[in-house]
PDB file of C-alpha atoms and ligand atoms in Angstrom:
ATOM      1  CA  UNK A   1       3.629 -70.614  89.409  1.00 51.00           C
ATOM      2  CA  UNK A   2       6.265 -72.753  89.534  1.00 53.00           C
ATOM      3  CA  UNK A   3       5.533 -74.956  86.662  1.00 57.00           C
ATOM      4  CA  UNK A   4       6.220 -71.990  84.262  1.00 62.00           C
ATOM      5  CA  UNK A   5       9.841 -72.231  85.275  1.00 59.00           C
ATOM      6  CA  UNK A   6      10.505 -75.910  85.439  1.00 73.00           C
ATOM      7  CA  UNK A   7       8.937 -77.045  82.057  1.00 78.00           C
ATOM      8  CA  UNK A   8      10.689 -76.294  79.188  1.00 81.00           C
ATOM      9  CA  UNK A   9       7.767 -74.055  77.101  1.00 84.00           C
ATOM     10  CA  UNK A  10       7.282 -72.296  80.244  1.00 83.00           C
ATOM     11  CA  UNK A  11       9.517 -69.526  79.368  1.00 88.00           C
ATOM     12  CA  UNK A  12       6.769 -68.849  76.556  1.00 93.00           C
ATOM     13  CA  UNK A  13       4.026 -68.420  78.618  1.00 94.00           C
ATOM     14  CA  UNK A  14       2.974 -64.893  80.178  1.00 94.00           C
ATOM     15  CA  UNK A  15       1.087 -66.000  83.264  1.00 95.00           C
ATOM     16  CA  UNK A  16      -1.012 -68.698  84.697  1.00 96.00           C
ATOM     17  CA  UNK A  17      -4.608 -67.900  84.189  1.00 97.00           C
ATOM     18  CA  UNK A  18      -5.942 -70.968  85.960  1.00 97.00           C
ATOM     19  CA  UNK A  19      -4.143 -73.307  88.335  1.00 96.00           C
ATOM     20  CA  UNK A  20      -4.001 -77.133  88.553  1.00 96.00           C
ATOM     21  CA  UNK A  21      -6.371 -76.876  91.466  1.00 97.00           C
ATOM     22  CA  UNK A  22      -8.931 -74.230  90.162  1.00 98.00           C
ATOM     23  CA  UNK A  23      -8.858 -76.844  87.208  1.00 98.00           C
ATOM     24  CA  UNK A  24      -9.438 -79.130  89.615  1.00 98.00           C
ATOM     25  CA  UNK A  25     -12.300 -78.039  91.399  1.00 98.00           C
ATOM     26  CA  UNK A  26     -14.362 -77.293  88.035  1.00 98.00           C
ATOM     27  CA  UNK A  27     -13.809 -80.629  86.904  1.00 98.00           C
ATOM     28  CA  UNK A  28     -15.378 -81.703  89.647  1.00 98.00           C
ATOM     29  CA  UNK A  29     -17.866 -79.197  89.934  1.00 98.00           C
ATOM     30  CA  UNK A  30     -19.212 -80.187  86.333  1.00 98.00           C
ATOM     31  CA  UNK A  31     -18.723 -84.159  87.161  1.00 98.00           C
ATOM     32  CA  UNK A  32     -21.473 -83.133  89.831  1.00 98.00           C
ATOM     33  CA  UNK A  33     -23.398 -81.092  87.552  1.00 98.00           C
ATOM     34  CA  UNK A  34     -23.722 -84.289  84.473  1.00 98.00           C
ATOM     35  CA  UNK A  35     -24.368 -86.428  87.123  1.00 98.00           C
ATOM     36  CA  UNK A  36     -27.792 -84.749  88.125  1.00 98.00           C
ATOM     37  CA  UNK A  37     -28.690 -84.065  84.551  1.00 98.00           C
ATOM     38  CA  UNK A  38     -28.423 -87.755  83.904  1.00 97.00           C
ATOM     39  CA  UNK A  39     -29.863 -88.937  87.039  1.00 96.00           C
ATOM     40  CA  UNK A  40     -33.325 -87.000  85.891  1.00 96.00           C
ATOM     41  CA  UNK A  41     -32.593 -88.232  82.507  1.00 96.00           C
ATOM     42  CA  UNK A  42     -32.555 -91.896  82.847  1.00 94.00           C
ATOM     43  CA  UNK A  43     -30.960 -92.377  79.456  1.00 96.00           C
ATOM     44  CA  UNK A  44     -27.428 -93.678  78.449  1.00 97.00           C
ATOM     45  CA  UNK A  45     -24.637 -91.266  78.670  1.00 98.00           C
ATOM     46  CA  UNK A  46     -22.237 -90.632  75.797  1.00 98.00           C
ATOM     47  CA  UNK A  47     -19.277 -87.785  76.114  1.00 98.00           C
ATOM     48  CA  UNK A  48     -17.795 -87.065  73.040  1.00 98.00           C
ATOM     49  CA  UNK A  49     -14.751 -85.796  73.212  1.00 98.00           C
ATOM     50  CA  UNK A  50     -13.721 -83.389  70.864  1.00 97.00           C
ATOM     51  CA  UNK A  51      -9.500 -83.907  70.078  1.00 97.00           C
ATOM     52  CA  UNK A  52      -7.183 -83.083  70.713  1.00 96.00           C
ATOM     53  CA  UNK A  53      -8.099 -80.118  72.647  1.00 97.00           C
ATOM     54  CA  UNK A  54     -10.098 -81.868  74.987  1.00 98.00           C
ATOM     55  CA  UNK A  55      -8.565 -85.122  75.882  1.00 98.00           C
ATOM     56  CA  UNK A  56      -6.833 -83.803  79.313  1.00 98.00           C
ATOM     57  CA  UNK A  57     -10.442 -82.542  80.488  1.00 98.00           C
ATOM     58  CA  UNK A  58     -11.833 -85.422  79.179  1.00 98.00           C
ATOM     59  CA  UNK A  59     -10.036 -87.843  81.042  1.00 98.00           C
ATOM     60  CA  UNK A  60     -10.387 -86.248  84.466  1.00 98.00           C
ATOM     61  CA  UNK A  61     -13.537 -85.452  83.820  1.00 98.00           C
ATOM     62  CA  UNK A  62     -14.971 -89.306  83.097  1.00 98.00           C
ATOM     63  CA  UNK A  63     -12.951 -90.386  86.334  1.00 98.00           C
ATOM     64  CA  UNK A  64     -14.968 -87.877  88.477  1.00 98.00           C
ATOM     65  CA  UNK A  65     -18.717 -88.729  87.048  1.00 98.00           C
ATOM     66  CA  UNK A  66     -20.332 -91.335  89.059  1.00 98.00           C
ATOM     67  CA  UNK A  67     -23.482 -92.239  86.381  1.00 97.00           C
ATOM     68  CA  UNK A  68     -21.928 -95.018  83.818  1.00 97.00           C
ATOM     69  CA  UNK A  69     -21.086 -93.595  81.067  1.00 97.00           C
ATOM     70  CA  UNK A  70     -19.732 -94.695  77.595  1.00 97.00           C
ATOM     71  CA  UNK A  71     -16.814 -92.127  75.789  1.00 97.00           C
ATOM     72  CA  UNK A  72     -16.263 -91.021  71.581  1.00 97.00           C
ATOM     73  CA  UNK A  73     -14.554 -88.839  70.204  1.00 97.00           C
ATOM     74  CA  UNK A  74     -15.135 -86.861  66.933  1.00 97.00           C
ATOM     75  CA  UNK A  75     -11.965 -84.753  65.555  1.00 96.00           C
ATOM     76  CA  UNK A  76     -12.934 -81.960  63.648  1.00 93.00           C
ATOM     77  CA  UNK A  77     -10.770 -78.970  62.122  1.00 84.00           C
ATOM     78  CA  UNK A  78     -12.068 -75.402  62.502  1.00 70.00           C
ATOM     79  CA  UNK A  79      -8.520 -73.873  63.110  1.00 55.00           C
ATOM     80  CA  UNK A  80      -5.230 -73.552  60.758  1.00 51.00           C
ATOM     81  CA  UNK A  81      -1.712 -74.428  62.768  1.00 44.00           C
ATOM     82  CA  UNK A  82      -2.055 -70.993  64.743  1.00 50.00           C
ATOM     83  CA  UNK A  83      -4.285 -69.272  66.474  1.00 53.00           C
ATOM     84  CA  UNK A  84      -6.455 -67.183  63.796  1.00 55.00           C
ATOM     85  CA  UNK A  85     -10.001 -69.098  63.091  1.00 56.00           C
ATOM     86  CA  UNK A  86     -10.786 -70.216  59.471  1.00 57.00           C
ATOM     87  CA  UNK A  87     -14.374 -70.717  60.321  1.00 63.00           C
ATOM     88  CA  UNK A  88     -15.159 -73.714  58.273  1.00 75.00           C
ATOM     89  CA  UNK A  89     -15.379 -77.052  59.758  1.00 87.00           C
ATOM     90  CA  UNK A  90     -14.841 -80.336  58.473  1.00 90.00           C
ATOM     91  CA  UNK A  91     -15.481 -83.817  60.441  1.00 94.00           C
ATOM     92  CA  UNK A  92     -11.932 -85.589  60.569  1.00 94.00           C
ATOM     93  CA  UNK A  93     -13.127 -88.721  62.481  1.00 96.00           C
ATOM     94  CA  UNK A  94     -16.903 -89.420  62.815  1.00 95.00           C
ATOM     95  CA  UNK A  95     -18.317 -90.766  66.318  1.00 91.00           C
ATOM     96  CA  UNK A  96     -18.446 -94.977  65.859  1.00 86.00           C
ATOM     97  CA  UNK A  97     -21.919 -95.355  66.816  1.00 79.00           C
ATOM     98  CA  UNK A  98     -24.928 -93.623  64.948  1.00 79.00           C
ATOM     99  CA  UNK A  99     -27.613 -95.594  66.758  1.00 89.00           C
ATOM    100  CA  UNK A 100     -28.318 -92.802  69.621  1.00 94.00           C
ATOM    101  CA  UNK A 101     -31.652 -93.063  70.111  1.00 94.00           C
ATOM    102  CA  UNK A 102     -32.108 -93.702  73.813  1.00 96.00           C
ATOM    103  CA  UNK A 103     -28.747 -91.437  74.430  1.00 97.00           C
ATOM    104  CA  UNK A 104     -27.870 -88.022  76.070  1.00 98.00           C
ATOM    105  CA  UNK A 105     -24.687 -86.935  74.193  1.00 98.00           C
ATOM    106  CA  UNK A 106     -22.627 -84.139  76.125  1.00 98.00           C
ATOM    107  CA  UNK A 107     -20.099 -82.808  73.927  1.00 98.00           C
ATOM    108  CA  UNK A 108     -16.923 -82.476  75.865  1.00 98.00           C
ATOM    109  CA  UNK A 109     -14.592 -79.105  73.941  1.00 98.00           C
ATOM    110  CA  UNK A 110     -11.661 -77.450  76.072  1.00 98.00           C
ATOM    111  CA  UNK A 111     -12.414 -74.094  74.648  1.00 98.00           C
ATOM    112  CA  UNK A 112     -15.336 -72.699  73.096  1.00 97.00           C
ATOM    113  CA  UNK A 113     -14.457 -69.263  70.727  1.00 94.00           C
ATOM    114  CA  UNK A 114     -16.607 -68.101  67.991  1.00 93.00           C
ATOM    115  CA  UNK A 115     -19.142 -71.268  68.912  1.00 94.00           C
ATOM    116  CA  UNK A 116     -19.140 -72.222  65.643  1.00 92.00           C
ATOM    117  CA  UNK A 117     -17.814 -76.019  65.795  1.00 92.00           C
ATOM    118  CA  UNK A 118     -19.806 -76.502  68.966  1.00 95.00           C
ATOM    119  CA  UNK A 119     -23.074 -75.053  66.723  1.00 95.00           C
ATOM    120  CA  UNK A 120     -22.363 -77.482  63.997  1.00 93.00           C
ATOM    121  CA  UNK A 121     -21.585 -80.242  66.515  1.00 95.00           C
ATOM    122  CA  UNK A 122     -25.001 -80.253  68.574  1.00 96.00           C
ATOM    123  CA  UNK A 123     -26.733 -79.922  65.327  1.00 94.00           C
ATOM    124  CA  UNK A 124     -25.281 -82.692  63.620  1.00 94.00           C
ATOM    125  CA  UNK A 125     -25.567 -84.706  66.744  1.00 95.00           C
ATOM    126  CA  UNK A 126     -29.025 -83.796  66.519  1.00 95.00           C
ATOM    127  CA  UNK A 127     -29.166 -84.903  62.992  1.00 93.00           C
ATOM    128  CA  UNK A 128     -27.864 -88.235  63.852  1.00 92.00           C
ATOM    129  CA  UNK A 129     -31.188 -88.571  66.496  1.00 95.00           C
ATOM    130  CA  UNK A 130     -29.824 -88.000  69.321  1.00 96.00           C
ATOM    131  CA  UNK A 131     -32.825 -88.345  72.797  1.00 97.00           C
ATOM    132  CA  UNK A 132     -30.362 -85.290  73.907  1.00 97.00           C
ATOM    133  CA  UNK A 133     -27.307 -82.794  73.526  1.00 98.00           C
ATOM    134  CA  UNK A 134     -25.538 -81.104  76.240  1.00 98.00           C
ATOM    135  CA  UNK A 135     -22.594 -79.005  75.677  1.00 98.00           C
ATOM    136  CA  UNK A 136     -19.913 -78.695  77.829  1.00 98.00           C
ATOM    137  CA  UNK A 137     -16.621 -76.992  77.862  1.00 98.00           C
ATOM    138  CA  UNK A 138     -13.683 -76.462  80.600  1.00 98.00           C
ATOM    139  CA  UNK A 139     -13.251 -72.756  78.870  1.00 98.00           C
ATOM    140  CA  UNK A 140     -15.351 -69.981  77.428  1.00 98.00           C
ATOM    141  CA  UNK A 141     -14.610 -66.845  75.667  1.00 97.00           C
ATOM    142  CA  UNK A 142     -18.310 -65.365  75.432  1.00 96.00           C
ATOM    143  CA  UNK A 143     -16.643 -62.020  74.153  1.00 95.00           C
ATOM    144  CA  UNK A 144     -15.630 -64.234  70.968  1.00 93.00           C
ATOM    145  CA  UNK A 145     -18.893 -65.709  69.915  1.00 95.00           C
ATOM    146  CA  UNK A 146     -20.251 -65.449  66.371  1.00 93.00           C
ATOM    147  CA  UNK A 147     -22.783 -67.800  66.534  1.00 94.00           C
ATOM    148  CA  UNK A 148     -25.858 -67.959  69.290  1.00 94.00           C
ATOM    149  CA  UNK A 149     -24.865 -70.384  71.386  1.00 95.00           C
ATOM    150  CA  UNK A 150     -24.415 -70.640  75.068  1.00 96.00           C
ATOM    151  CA  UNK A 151     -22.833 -74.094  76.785  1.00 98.00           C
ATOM    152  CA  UNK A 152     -24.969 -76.149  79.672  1.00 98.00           C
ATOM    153  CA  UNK A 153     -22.092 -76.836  81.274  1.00 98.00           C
ATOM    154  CA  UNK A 154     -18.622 -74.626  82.167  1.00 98.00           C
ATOM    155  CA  UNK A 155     -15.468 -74.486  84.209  1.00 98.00           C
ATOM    156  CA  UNK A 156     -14.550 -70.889  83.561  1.00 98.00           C
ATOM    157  CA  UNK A 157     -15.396 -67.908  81.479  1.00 98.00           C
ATOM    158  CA  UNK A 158     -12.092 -66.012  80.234  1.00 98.00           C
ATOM    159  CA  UNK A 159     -11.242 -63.003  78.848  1.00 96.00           C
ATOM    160  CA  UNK A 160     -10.371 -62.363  75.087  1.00 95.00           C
ATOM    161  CA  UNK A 161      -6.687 -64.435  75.053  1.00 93.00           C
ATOM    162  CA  UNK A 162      -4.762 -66.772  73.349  1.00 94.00           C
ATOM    163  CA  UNK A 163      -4.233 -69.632  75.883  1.00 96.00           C
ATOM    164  CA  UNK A 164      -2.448 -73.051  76.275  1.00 97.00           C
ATOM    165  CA  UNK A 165      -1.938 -76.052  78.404  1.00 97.00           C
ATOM    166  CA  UNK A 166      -4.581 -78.846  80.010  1.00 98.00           C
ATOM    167  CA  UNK A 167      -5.088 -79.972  76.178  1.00 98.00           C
ATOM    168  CA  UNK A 168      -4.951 -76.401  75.126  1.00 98.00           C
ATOM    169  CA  UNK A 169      -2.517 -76.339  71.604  1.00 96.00           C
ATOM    170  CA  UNK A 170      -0.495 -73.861  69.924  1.00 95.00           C
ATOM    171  CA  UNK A 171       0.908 -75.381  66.425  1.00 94.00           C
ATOM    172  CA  UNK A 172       0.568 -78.577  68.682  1.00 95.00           C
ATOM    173  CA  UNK A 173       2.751 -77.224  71.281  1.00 95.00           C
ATOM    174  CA  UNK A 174       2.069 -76.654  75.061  1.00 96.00           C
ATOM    175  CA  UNK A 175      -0.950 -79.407  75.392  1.00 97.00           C
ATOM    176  CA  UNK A 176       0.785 -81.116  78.208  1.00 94.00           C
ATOM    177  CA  UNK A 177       1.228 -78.581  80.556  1.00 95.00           C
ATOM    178  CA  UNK A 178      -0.275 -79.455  83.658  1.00 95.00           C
ATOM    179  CA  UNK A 179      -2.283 -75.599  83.999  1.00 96.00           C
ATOM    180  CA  UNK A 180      -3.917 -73.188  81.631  1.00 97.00           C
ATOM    181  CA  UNK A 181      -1.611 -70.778  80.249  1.00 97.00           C
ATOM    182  CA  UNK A 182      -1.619 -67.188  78.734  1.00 96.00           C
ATOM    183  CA  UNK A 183       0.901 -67.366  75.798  1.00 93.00           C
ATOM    184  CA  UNK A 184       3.340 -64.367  75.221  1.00 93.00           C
ATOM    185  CA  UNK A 185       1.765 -62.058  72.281  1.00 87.00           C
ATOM    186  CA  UNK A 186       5.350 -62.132  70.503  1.00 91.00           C
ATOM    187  CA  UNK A 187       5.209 -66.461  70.216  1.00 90.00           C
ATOM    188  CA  UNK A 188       2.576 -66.350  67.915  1.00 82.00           C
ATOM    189  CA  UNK A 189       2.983 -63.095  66.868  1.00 80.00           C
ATOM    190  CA  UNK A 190       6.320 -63.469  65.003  1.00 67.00           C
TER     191      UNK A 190
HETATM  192  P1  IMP B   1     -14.641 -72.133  67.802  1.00 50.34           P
HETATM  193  O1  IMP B   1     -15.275 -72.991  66.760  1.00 50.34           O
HETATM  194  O2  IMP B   1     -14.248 -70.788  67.258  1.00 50.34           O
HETATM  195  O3  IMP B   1     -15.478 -72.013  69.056  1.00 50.34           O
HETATM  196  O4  IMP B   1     -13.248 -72.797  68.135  1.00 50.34           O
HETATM  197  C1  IMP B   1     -13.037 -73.682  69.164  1.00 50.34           C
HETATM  198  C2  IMP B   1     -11.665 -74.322  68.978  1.00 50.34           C
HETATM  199  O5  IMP B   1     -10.684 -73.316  68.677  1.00 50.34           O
HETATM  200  C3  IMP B   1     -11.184 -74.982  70.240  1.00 50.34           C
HETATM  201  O6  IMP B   1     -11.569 -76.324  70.329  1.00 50.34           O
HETATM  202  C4  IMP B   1      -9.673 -74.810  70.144  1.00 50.34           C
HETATM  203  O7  IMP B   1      -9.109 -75.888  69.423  1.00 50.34           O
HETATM  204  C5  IMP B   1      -9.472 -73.554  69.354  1.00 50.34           C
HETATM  205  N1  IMP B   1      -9.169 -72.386  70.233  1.00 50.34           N
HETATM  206  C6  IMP B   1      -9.942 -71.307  70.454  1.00 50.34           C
HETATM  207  N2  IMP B   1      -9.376 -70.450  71.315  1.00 50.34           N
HETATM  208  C7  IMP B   1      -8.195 -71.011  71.670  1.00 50.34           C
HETATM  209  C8  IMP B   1      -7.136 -70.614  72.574  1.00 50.34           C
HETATM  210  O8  IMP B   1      -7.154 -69.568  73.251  1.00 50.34           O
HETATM  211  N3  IMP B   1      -6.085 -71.479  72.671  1.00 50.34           N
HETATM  212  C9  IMP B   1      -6.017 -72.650  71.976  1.00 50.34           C
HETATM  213  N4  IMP B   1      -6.984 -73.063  71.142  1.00 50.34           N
HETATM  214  C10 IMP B   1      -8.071 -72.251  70.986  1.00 50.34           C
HETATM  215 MG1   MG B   2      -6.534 -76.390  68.605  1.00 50.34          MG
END
């Protein structure tokens, strides 16, 4: 709770909704959870980080996994600057390696919303052959979805509401916050 007084944006933020060490935990919780998968698996592991959003979970994330694994990252754009969804995606920056074969990809988002650039993601990773895609996301708004998809692995479901921090943007703003944030309705609403 502090935080939201000492940094500078934290005067824009409502309330915490999850705390360094909840964070924390699920990191570690999931590092457990890719670890089995790819221990049964036997194949090379890939995350592929989706930026910016993810780059915070990312990193804490590869520290905690104990299987060797190799990193990417893909940038896509499925949002304007703010936080209303223009539902088409576009690849900004393509993975560097295509040859993926003998390789379980786990697609690393902070968020997942309507589903839709996680959808297009596993299917173009798919595309691109793939031996496996995993999906795997820090947040989830299930409420949100448009498209049928449901991640393999997650740190917490939350409720219908625009939050920031741990990677998390608004018009670039607030990624470096140490905590996920609820954002005051009248920031983004002005
Ligand atoms: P989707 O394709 O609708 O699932 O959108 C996922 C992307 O939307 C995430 O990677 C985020 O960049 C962005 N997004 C969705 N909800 C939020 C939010 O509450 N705060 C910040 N970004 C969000
Ligand atoms: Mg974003």
């Amino acid at each position: 709770m502090q935080y939201i007084t000492e940094h500078v944006l934290g005067k824009n933020i409502d309330r915490v909704l999850i705390s360094e060490v909840e964070i924390d935990s699920a990191v570690r919780r999931i590092a457990e959870e890719i670890d089995n998968f790819s221990r049964q698996s036997g194949k090379n592991l890939l995350l592929l980080g989706i930026l910016k959003g993810s780059v915070v979970f990312m990193g804490d994330l590869m520290k905690r996994i104990k299987t060797p694994v190799e990193i990417d990252f893909m940038k896509v754009s499925s949002y304007g600057s703010g936080a209303v969804s223009s539902g088409r995606i576009n690849i900004i920056l393509d993975l560097a390696r295509k040859n993926l074969q003998d390789t379980d990809i786990v697609i690393i988002e902070d968020i997942i919303d309507s589903g839709r650039t996680l959808s297009y993601l596993v299917d173009y990773m798919k595309f691109n052959g793939a031996n496996s895609v995993k999906t795997c996301t820090l947040l989830d708004k299930p409420s949100r979805r448009v498209v049928d998809l449901v991640p393999d692995f997650v740190g917490y479901e939350i409720p219908d509401e625009f939050v920031v921090g741990y990677g998390l943007d608004y018009a670039e703003q607030y990624r470096a916050l140490p905590y996920i944030g609820v954002l005051k309705s009248e920031v983004y609403s002005k």
